[in-house]
Short mmCIF file of C-alpha atoms and ligand atoms in Angstrom, two decimals:
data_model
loop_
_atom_site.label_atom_id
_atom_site.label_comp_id
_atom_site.label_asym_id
_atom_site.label_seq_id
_atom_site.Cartn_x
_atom_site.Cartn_y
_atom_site.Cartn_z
CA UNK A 1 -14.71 -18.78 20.92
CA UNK A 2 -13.39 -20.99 24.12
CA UNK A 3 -12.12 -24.12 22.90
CA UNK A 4 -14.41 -27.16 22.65
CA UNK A 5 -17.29 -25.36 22.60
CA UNK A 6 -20.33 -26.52 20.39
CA UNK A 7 -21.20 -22.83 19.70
CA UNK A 8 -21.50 -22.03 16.19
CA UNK A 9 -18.99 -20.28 15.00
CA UNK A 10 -20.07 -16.54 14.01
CA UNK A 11 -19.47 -16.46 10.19
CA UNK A 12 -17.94 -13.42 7.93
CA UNK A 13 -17.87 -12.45 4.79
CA UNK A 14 -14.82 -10.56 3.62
CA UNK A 15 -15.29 -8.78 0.57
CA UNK A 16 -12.45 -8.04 -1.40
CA UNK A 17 -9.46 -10.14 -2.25
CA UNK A 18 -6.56 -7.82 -2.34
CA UNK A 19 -3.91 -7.25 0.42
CA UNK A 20 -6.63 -5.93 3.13
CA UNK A 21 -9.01 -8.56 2.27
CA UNK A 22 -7.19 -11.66 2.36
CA UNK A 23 -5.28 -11.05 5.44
CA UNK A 24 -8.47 -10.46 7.07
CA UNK A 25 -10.23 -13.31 6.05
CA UNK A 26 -6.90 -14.91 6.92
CA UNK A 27 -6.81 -13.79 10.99
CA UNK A 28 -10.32 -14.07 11.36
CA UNK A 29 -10.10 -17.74 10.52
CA UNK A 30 -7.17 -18.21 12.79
CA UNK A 31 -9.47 -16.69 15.36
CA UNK A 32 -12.23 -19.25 14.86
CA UNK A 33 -14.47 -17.74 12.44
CA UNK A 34 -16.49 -19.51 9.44
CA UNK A 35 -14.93 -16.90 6.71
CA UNK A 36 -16.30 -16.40 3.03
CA UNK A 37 -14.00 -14.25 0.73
CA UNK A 38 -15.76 -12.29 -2.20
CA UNK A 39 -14.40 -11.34 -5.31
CA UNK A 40 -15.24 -11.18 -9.03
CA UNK A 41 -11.30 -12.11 -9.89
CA UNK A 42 -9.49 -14.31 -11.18
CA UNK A 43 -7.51 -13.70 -8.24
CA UNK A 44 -5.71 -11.65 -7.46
CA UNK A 45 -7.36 -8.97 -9.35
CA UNK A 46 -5.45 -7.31 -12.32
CA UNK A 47 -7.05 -4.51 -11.23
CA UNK A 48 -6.47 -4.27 -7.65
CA UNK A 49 -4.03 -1.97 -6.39
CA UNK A 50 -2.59 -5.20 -4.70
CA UNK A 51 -1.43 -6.97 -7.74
CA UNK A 52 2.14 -5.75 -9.18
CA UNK A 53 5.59 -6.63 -9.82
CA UNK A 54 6.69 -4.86 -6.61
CA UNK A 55 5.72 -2.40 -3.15
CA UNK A 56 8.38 -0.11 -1.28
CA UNK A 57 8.53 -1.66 2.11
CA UNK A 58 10.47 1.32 4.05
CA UNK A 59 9.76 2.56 8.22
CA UNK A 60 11.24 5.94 6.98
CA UNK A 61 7.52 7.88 8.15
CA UNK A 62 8.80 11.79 8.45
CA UNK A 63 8.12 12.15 11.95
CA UNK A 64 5.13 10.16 11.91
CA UNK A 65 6.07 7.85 15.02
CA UNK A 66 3.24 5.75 14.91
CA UNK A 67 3.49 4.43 11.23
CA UNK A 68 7.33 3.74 12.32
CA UNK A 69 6.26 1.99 14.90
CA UNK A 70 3.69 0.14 13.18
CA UNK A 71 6.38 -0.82 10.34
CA UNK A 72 8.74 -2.42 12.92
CA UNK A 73 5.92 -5.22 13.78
CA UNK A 74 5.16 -5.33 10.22
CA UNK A 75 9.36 -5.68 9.75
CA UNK A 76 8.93 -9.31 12.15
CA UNK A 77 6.10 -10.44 10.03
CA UNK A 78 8.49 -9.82 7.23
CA UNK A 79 11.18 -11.76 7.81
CA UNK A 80 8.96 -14.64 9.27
CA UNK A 81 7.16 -14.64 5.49
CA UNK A 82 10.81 -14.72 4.67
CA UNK A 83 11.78 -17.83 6.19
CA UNK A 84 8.87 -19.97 6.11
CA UNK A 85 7.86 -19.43 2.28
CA UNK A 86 10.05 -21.46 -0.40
CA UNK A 87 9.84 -18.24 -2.37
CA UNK A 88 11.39 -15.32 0.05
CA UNK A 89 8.28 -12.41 -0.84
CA UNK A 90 10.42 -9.49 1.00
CA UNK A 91 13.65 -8.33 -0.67
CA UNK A 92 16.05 -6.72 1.26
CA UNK A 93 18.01 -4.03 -1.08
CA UNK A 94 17.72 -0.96 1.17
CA UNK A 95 16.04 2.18 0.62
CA UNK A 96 18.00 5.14 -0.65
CA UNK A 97 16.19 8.39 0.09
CA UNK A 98 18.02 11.75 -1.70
CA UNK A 99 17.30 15.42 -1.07
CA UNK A 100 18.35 18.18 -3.10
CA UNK A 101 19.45 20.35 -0.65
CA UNK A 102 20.59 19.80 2.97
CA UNK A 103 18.80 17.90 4.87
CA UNK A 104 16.32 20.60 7.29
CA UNK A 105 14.30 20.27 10.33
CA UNK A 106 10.54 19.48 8.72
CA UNK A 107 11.87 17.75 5.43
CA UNK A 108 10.59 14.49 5.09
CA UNK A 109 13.95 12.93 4.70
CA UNK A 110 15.87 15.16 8.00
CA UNK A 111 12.54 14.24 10.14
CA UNK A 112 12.98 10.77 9.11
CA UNK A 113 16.35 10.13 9.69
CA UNK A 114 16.46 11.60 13.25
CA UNK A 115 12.95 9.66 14.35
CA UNK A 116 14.81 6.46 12.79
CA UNK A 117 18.03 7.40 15.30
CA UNK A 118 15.90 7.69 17.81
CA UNK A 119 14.18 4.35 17.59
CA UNK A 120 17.97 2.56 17.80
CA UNK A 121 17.95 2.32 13.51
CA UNK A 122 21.37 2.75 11.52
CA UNK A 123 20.47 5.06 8.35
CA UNK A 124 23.34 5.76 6.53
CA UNK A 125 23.99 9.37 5.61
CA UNK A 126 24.73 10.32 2.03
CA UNK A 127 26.64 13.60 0.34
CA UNK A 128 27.03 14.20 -3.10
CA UNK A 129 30.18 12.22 -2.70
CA UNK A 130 29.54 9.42 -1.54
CA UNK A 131 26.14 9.02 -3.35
CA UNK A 132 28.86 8.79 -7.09
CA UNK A 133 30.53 6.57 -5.01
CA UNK A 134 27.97 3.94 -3.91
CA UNK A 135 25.22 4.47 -6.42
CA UNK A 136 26.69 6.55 -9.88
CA UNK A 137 23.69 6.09 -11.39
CA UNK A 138 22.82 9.37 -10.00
CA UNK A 139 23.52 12.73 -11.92
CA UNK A 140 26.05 14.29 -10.40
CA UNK A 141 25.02 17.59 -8.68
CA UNK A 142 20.65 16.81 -8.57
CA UNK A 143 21.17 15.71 -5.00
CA UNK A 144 23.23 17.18 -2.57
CA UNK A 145 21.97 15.61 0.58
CA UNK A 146 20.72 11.85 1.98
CA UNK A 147 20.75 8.68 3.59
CA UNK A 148 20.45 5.20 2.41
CA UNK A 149 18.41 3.12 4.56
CA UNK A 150 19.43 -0.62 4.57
CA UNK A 151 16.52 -1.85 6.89
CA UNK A 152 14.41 -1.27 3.69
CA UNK A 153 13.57 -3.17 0.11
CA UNK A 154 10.76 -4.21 -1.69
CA UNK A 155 8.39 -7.18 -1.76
CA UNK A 156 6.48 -9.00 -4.58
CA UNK A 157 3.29 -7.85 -4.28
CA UNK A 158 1.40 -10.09 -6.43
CA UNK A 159 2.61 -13.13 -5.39
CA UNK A 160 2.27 -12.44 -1.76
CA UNK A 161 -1.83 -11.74 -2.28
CA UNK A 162 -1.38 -15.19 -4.22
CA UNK A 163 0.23 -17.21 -2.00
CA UNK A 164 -1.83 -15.53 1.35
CA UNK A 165 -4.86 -16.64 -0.69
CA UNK A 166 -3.56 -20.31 -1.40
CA UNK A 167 -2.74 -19.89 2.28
CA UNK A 168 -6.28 -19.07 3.28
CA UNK A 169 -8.32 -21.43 1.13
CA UNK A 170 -5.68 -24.05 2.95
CA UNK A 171 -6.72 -23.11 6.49
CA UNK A 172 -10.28 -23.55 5.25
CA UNK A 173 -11.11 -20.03 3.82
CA UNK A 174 -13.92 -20.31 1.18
CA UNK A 175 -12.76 -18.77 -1.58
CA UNK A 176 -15.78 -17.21 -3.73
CA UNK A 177 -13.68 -15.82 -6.76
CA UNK A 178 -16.56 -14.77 -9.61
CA UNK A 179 -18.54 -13.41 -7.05
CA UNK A 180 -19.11 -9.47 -7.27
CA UNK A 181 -20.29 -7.48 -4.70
CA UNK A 182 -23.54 -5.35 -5.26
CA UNK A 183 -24.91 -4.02 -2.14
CA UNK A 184 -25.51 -4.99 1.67
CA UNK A 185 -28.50 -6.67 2.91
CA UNK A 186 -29.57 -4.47 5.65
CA UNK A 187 -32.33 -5.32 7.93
CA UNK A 188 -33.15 -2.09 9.89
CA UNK A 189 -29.73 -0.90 11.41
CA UNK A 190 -27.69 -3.96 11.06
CA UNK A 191 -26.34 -5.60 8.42
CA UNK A 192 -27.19 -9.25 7.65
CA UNK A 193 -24.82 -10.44 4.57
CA UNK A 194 -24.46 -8.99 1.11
CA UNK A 195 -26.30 -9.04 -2.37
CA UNK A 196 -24.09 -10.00 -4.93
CA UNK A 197 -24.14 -9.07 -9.07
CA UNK A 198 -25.97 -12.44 -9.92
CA UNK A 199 -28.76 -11.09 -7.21
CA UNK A 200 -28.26 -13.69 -4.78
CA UNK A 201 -28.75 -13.03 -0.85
CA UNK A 202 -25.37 -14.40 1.05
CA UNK A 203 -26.21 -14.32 5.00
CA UNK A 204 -23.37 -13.64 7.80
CA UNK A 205 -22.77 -12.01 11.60
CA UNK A 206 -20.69 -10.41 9.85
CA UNK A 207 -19.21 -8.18 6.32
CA UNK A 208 -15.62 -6.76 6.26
CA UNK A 209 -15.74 -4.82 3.23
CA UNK A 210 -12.00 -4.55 1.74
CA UNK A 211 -12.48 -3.21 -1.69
CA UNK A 212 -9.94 -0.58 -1.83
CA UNK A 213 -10.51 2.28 -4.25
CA UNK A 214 -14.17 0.55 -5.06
CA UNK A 215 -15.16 1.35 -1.53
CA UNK A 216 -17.03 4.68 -1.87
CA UNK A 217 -18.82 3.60 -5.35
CA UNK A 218 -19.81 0.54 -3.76
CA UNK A 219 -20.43 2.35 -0.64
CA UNK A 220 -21.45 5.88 -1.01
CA UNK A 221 -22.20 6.56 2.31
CA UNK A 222 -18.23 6.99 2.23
CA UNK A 223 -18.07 9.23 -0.35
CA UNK A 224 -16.96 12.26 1.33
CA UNK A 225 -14.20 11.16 3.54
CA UNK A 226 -12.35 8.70 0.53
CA UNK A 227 -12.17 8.91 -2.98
CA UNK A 228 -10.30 6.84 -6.11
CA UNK A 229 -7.21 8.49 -7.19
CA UNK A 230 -5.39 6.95 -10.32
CA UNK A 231 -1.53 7.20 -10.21
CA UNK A 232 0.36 6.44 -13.53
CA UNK A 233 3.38 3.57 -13.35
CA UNK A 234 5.86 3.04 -15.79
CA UNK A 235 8.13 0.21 -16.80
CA UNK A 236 10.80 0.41 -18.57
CA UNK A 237 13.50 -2.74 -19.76
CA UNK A 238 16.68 -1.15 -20.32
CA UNK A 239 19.38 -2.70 -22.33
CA UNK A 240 22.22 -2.62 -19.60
CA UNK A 241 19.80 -3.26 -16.70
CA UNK A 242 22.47 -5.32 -14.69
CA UNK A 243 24.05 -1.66 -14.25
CA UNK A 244 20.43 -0.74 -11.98
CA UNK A 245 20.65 -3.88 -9.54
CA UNK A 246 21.47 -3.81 -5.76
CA UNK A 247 23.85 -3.01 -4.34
CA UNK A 248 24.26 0.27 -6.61
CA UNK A 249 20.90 0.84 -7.59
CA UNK A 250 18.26 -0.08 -4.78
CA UNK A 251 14.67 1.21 -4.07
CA UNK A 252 14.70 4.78 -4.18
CA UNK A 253 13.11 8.19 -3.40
CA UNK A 254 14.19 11.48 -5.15
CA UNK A 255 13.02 14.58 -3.44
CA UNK A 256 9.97 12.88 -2.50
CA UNK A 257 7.64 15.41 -0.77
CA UNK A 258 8.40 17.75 -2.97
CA UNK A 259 8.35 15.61 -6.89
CA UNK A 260 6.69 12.51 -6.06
CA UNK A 261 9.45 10.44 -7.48
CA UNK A 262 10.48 6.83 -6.46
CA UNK A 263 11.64 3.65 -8.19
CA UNK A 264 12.74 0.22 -8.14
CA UNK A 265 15.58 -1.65 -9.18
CA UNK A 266 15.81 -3.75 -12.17
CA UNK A 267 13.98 -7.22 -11.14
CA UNK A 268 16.01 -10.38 -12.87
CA UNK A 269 14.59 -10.37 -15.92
CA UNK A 270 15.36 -6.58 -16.31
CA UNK A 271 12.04 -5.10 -15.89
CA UNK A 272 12.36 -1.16 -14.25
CA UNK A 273 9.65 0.64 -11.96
CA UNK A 274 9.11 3.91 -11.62
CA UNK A 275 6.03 5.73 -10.21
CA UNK A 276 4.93 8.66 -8.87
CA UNK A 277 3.27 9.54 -4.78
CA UNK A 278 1.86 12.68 -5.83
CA UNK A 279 -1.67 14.48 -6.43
CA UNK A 280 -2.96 12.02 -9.15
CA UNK A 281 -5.84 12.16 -10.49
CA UNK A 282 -9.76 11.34 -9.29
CA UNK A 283 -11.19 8.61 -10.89
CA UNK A 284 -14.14 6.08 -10.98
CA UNK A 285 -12.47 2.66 -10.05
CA UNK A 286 -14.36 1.21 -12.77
CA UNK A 287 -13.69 3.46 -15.75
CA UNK A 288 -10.65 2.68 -18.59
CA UNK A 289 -7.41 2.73 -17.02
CA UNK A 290 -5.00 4.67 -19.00
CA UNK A 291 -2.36 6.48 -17.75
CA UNK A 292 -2.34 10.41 -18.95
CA UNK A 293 -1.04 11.50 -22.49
CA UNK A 294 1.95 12.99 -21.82
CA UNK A 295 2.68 10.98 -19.02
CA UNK A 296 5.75 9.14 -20.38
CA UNK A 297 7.63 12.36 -21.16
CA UNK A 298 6.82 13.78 -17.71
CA UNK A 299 8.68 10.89 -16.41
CA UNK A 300 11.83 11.09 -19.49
CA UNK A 301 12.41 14.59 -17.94
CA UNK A 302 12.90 13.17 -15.06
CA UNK A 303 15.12 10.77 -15.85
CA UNK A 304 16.98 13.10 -17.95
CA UNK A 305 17.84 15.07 -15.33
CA UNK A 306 18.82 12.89 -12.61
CA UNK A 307 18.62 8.95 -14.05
CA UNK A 308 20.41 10.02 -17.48
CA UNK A 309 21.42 6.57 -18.32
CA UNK A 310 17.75 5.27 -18.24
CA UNK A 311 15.89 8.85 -20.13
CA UNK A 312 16.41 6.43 -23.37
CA UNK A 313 15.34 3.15 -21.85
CA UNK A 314 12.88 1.27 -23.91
CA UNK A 315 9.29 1.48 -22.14
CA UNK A 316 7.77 -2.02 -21.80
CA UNK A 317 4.40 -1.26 -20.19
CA UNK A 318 2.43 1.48 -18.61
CA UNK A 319 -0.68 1.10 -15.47
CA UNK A 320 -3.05 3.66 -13.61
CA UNK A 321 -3.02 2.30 -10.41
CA UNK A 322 -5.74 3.22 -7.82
CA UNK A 323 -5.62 5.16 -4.26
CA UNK A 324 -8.51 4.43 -1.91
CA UNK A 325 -7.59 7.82 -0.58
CA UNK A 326 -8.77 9.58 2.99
CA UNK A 327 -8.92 13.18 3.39
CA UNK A 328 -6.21 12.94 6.21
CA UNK A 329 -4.00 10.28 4.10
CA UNK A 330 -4.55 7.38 6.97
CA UNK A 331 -6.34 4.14 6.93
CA UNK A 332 -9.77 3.67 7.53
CA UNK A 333 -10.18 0.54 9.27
CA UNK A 334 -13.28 0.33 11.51
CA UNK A 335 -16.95 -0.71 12.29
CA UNK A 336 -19.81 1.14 10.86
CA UNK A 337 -21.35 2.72 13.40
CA UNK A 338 -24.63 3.03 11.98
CA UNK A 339 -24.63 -0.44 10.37
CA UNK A 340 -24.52 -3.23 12.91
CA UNK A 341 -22.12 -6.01 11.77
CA UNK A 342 -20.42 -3.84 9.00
CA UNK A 343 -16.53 -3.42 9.36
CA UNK A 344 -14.85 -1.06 6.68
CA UNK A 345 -11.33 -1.95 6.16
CA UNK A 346 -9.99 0.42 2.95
CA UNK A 347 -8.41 4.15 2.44
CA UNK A 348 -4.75 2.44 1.99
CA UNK A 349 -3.89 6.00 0.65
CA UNK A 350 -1.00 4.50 -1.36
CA UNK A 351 0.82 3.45 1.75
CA UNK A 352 -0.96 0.55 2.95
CA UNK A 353 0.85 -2.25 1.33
CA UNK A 354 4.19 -2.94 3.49
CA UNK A 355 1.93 -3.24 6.43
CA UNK A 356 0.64 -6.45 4.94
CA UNK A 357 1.48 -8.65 7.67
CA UNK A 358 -0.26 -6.49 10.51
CA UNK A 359 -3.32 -5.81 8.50
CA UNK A 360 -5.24 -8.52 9.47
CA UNK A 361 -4.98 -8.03 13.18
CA UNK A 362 -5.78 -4.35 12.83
CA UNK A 363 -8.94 -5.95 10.89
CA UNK A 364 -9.29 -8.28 13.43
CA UNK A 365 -9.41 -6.80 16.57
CA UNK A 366 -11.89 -4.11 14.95
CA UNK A 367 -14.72 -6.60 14.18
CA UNK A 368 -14.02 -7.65 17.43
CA UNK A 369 -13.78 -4.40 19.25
CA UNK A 370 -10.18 -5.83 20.58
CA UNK A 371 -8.24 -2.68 21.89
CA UNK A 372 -5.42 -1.70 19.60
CA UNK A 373 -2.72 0.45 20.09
CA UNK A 374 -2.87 1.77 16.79
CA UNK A 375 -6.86 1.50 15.86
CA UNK A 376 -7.56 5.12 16.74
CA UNK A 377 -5.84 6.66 13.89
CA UNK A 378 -7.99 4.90 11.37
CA UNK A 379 -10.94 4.70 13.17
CA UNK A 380 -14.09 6.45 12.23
CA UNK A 381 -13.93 10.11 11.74
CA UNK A 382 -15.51 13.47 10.48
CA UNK A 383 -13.70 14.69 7.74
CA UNK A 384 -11.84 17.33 8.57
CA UNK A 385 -8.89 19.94 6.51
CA UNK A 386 -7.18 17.91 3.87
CA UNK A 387 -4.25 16.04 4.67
CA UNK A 388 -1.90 13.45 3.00
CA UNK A 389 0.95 10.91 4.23
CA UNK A 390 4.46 12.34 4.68
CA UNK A 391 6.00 11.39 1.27
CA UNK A 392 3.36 12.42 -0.63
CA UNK A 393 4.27 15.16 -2.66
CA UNK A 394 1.28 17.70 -3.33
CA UNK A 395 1.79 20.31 -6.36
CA UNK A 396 1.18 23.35 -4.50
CA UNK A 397 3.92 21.55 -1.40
CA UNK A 398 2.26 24.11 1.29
CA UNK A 399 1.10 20.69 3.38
CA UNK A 400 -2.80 21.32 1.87
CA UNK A 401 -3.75 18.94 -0.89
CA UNK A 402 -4.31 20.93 -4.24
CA UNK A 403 -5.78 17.87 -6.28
CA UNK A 404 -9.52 18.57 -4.44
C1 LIG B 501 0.64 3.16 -8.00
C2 LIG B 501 0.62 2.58 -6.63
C3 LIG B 501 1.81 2.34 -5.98
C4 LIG B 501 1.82 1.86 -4.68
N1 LIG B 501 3.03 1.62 -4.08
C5 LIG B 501 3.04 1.17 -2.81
C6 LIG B 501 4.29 0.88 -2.19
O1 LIG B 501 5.35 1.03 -2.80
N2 LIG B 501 4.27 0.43 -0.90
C7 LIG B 501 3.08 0.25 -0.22
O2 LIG B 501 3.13 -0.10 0.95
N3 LIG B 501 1.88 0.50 -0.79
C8 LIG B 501 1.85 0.96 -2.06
N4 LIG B 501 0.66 1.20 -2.67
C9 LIG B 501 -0.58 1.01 -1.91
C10 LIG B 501 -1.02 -0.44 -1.91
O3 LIG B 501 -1.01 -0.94 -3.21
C11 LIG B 501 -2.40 -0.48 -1.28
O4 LIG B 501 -2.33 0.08 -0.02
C12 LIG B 501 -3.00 -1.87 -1.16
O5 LIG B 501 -2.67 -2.66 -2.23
C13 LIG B 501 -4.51 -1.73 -1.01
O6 LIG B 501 -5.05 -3.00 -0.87
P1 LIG B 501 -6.63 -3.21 -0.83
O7 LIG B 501 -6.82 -4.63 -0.46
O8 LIG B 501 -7.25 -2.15 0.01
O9 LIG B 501 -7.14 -2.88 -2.31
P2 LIG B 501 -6.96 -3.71 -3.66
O10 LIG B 501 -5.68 -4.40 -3.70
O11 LIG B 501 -7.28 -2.79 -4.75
O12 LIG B 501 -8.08 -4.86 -3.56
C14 LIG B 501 -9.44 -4.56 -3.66
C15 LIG B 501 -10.15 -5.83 -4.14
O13 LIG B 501 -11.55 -5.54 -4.16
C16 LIG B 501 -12.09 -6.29 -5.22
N5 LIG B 501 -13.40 -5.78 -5.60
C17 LIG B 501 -13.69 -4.66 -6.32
N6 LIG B 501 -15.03 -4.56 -6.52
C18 LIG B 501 -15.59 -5.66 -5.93
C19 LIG B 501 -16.92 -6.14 -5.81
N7 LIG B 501 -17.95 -5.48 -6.34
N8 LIG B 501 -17.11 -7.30 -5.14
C20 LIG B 501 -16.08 -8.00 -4.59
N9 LIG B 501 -14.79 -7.59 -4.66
C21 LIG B 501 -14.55 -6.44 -5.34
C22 LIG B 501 -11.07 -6.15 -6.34
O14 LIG B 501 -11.22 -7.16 -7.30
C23 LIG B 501 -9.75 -6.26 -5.55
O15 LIG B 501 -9.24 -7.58 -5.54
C24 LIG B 501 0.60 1.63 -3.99
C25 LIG B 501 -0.61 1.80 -4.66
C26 LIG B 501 -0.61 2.27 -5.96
C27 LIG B 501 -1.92 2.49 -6.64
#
């Protein structure tokens, strides 16, 4: 909207207050808009997949060039966060991904390590050696091949959806938190605002719904391309937990594609990650969230075998987290385009975290039709043969996802 102009500015409501949300509401503000922000709360969400202790923020993609590529803007917007907020949100440990056997053309750890080279990164390889060496947390003999990547960490999820919130209310956000989402008020083909819970009619130009893994219950129209997938994490608060702290014990991936596993360093006050990209399990986003029976010894036997110091570490707490999951494991951030004035902005996949600071200008420039070098992989699409993310590790590991 040209400066100085008396036009109205075109109102949105976001709805939505987790990662995808808020830095929507966020840009769109910056770009003039009169921006409402929807959710039942308190903020942010217990429940949203948003709120935790801690996200992997890693560029290492497989040979997926364009979430690489992606990551490096996202990197910038990183250490900017870094530097302007009193409390750094992005922690810089490094990211050490291990293989069990050499590292092979079409591994998820070979492909990303050359496409890293390529792009002018420094990963650092690892052998059985040196991974006693540098990090002897690590059974000896479990992993025989690797790199540690030091343009890698983690970031403090929950507190970066809380201060980008503060930070949005500030710029003159309204901040609805209590209000629930219960269906869109359509008028023919487009879409005028939203009904909430309480049955009240809220008018706008425009609706950004960013409601993660509540996107195809609250919009089943999208039921056949995403779903709700819980993922179990555990945390654990072992005695000697100054032994798991950078630099010997960093953000890590074990085998990845093929067991799922990854993990965290011990935070200060001790607290240990651990959590699982794998299959899962399909859920309803608003039924209990318990993670499996059998769950926590699943995860001892891992530890036994290649974290032995930790298979006896007392377990503090326990979460099922939620997937908005896509059949081809990308985003799905796009206008409707059989609802005027709808934008979707959801199927994170369990990636779609570290890309916090570019989210809102992919959300952006898609309500505004803006071209984007990266919309057309999460624009709108037919569904099409099952596909995940790189990392993800998928029981039967033949590249098709067994958890239909
Ligand atoms: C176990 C697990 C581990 C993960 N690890 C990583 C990682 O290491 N790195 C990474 O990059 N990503 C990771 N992710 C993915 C990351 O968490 C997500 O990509 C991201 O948080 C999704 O954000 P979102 O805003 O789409 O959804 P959410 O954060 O879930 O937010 C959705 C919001 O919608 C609100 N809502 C629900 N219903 C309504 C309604 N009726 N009306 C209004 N609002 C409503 C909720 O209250 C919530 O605040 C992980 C996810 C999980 C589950």
């Amino acid at each position: 909207m040209p400066v100085g102009s008396t036009a109205i500015p075109r109102s949105v409501i976001v709805v939505g207050a987790g990662i995808f949300g808020v830095t929507a509401a966020l840009e769109l503000r910056r770009r003039g808009y009169r921006v409402s922000l929807f959710d039942p709360g308190p903020l942010p969400h217990a429940q949203a997949a948003s709120t935790d202790i801690s996200k992997v923020i890693r560029m290492d993609y497989g040979a997926d060039d364009l979430y690489l590529s992606l990551m490096e803007k996202a990197f910038a917007g990183w250490d900017e966060w870094n530097r302007r907020w009193d409390e750094p949100p992005y922690h810089e440990t490094g990211f050490l991904l291990l293989a069990r056997r050499a590292m092979a053309p079409g591994s998820f750890e070979h492909d990303s390590y050359s496409l890293l080279t390529q792009h002018g990164h420094r990963p650092q390889r690892v052998n059985a050696d040196t991974l006693q060496q540098r990090f002897p947390a690590w059974a000896a003999g479990c992993y025989a091949d690797g790199y540690f990547n030091p343009r890698a960490g983690w970031a403090a999820s929950g507190k970066v959806v809380r201060r980008l919130t503060d930070q949005a209310q500030a710029e003159g956000v309204v901040v609805r938190e209590g209000l629930a989402f219960a269906r869109l008020l359509e008028e023919g083909s487009r879409v005028a605002g939203v009904i909430t819970r309480d049955g009240e009619q809220h008018r706008a130009n425009n609706v950004v719904m960013a409601v993660g893994a509540w996107t195809p219950s609250l919009l089943p129209h999208l039921g056949d391309v995403m779903w709700a997938t819980g993922q179990p994490v555990l945390y654990f608060r072992p005695d000697n937990y100054a032994e798991f702290q950078p630099p010997r014990f960093t953000v890590w991936a074990a085998d990845i594609a093929n067991t799922g596993w990854y993990g965290f360093p011990a935070m200060a006050d001790g607290t240990l990650k651990i959590a699982n990209h794998g299959p899962g399990r399909r859920v309803h986003p608003d039924e209990p969230r318990a993670v499996d029976a059998g769950t926590e010894a699943h995860f001892r036997a891992f530890l036994r075998e290649s974290l032995t110091a930790l298979a006896g570490a007392p377990l503090i707490a326990s979460r099922l987290c939620l997937y908005c999951d896509t059949w081809d494991g990308n985003f799905w951030i796009d206008r409707d385009p059989d609802r005027l004035g709808l934008v979707v902005a959801a199927g994170d996949s369990g990636h779609g975290f570290k890309f916090a600071p570019v989210l809102g200008g992919l959300i952006a420039d898609a309500l505004e039709r803006k071209p984007n070098a990266f919309a057309a992989r999460f624009a709108w699409r037919p569904r099409g043969p099952l596909a995940t993310e790189d990392a993800r590790y998928h029981e039967n590991g033949q590249g098709d996802v067994a958890w239909r």
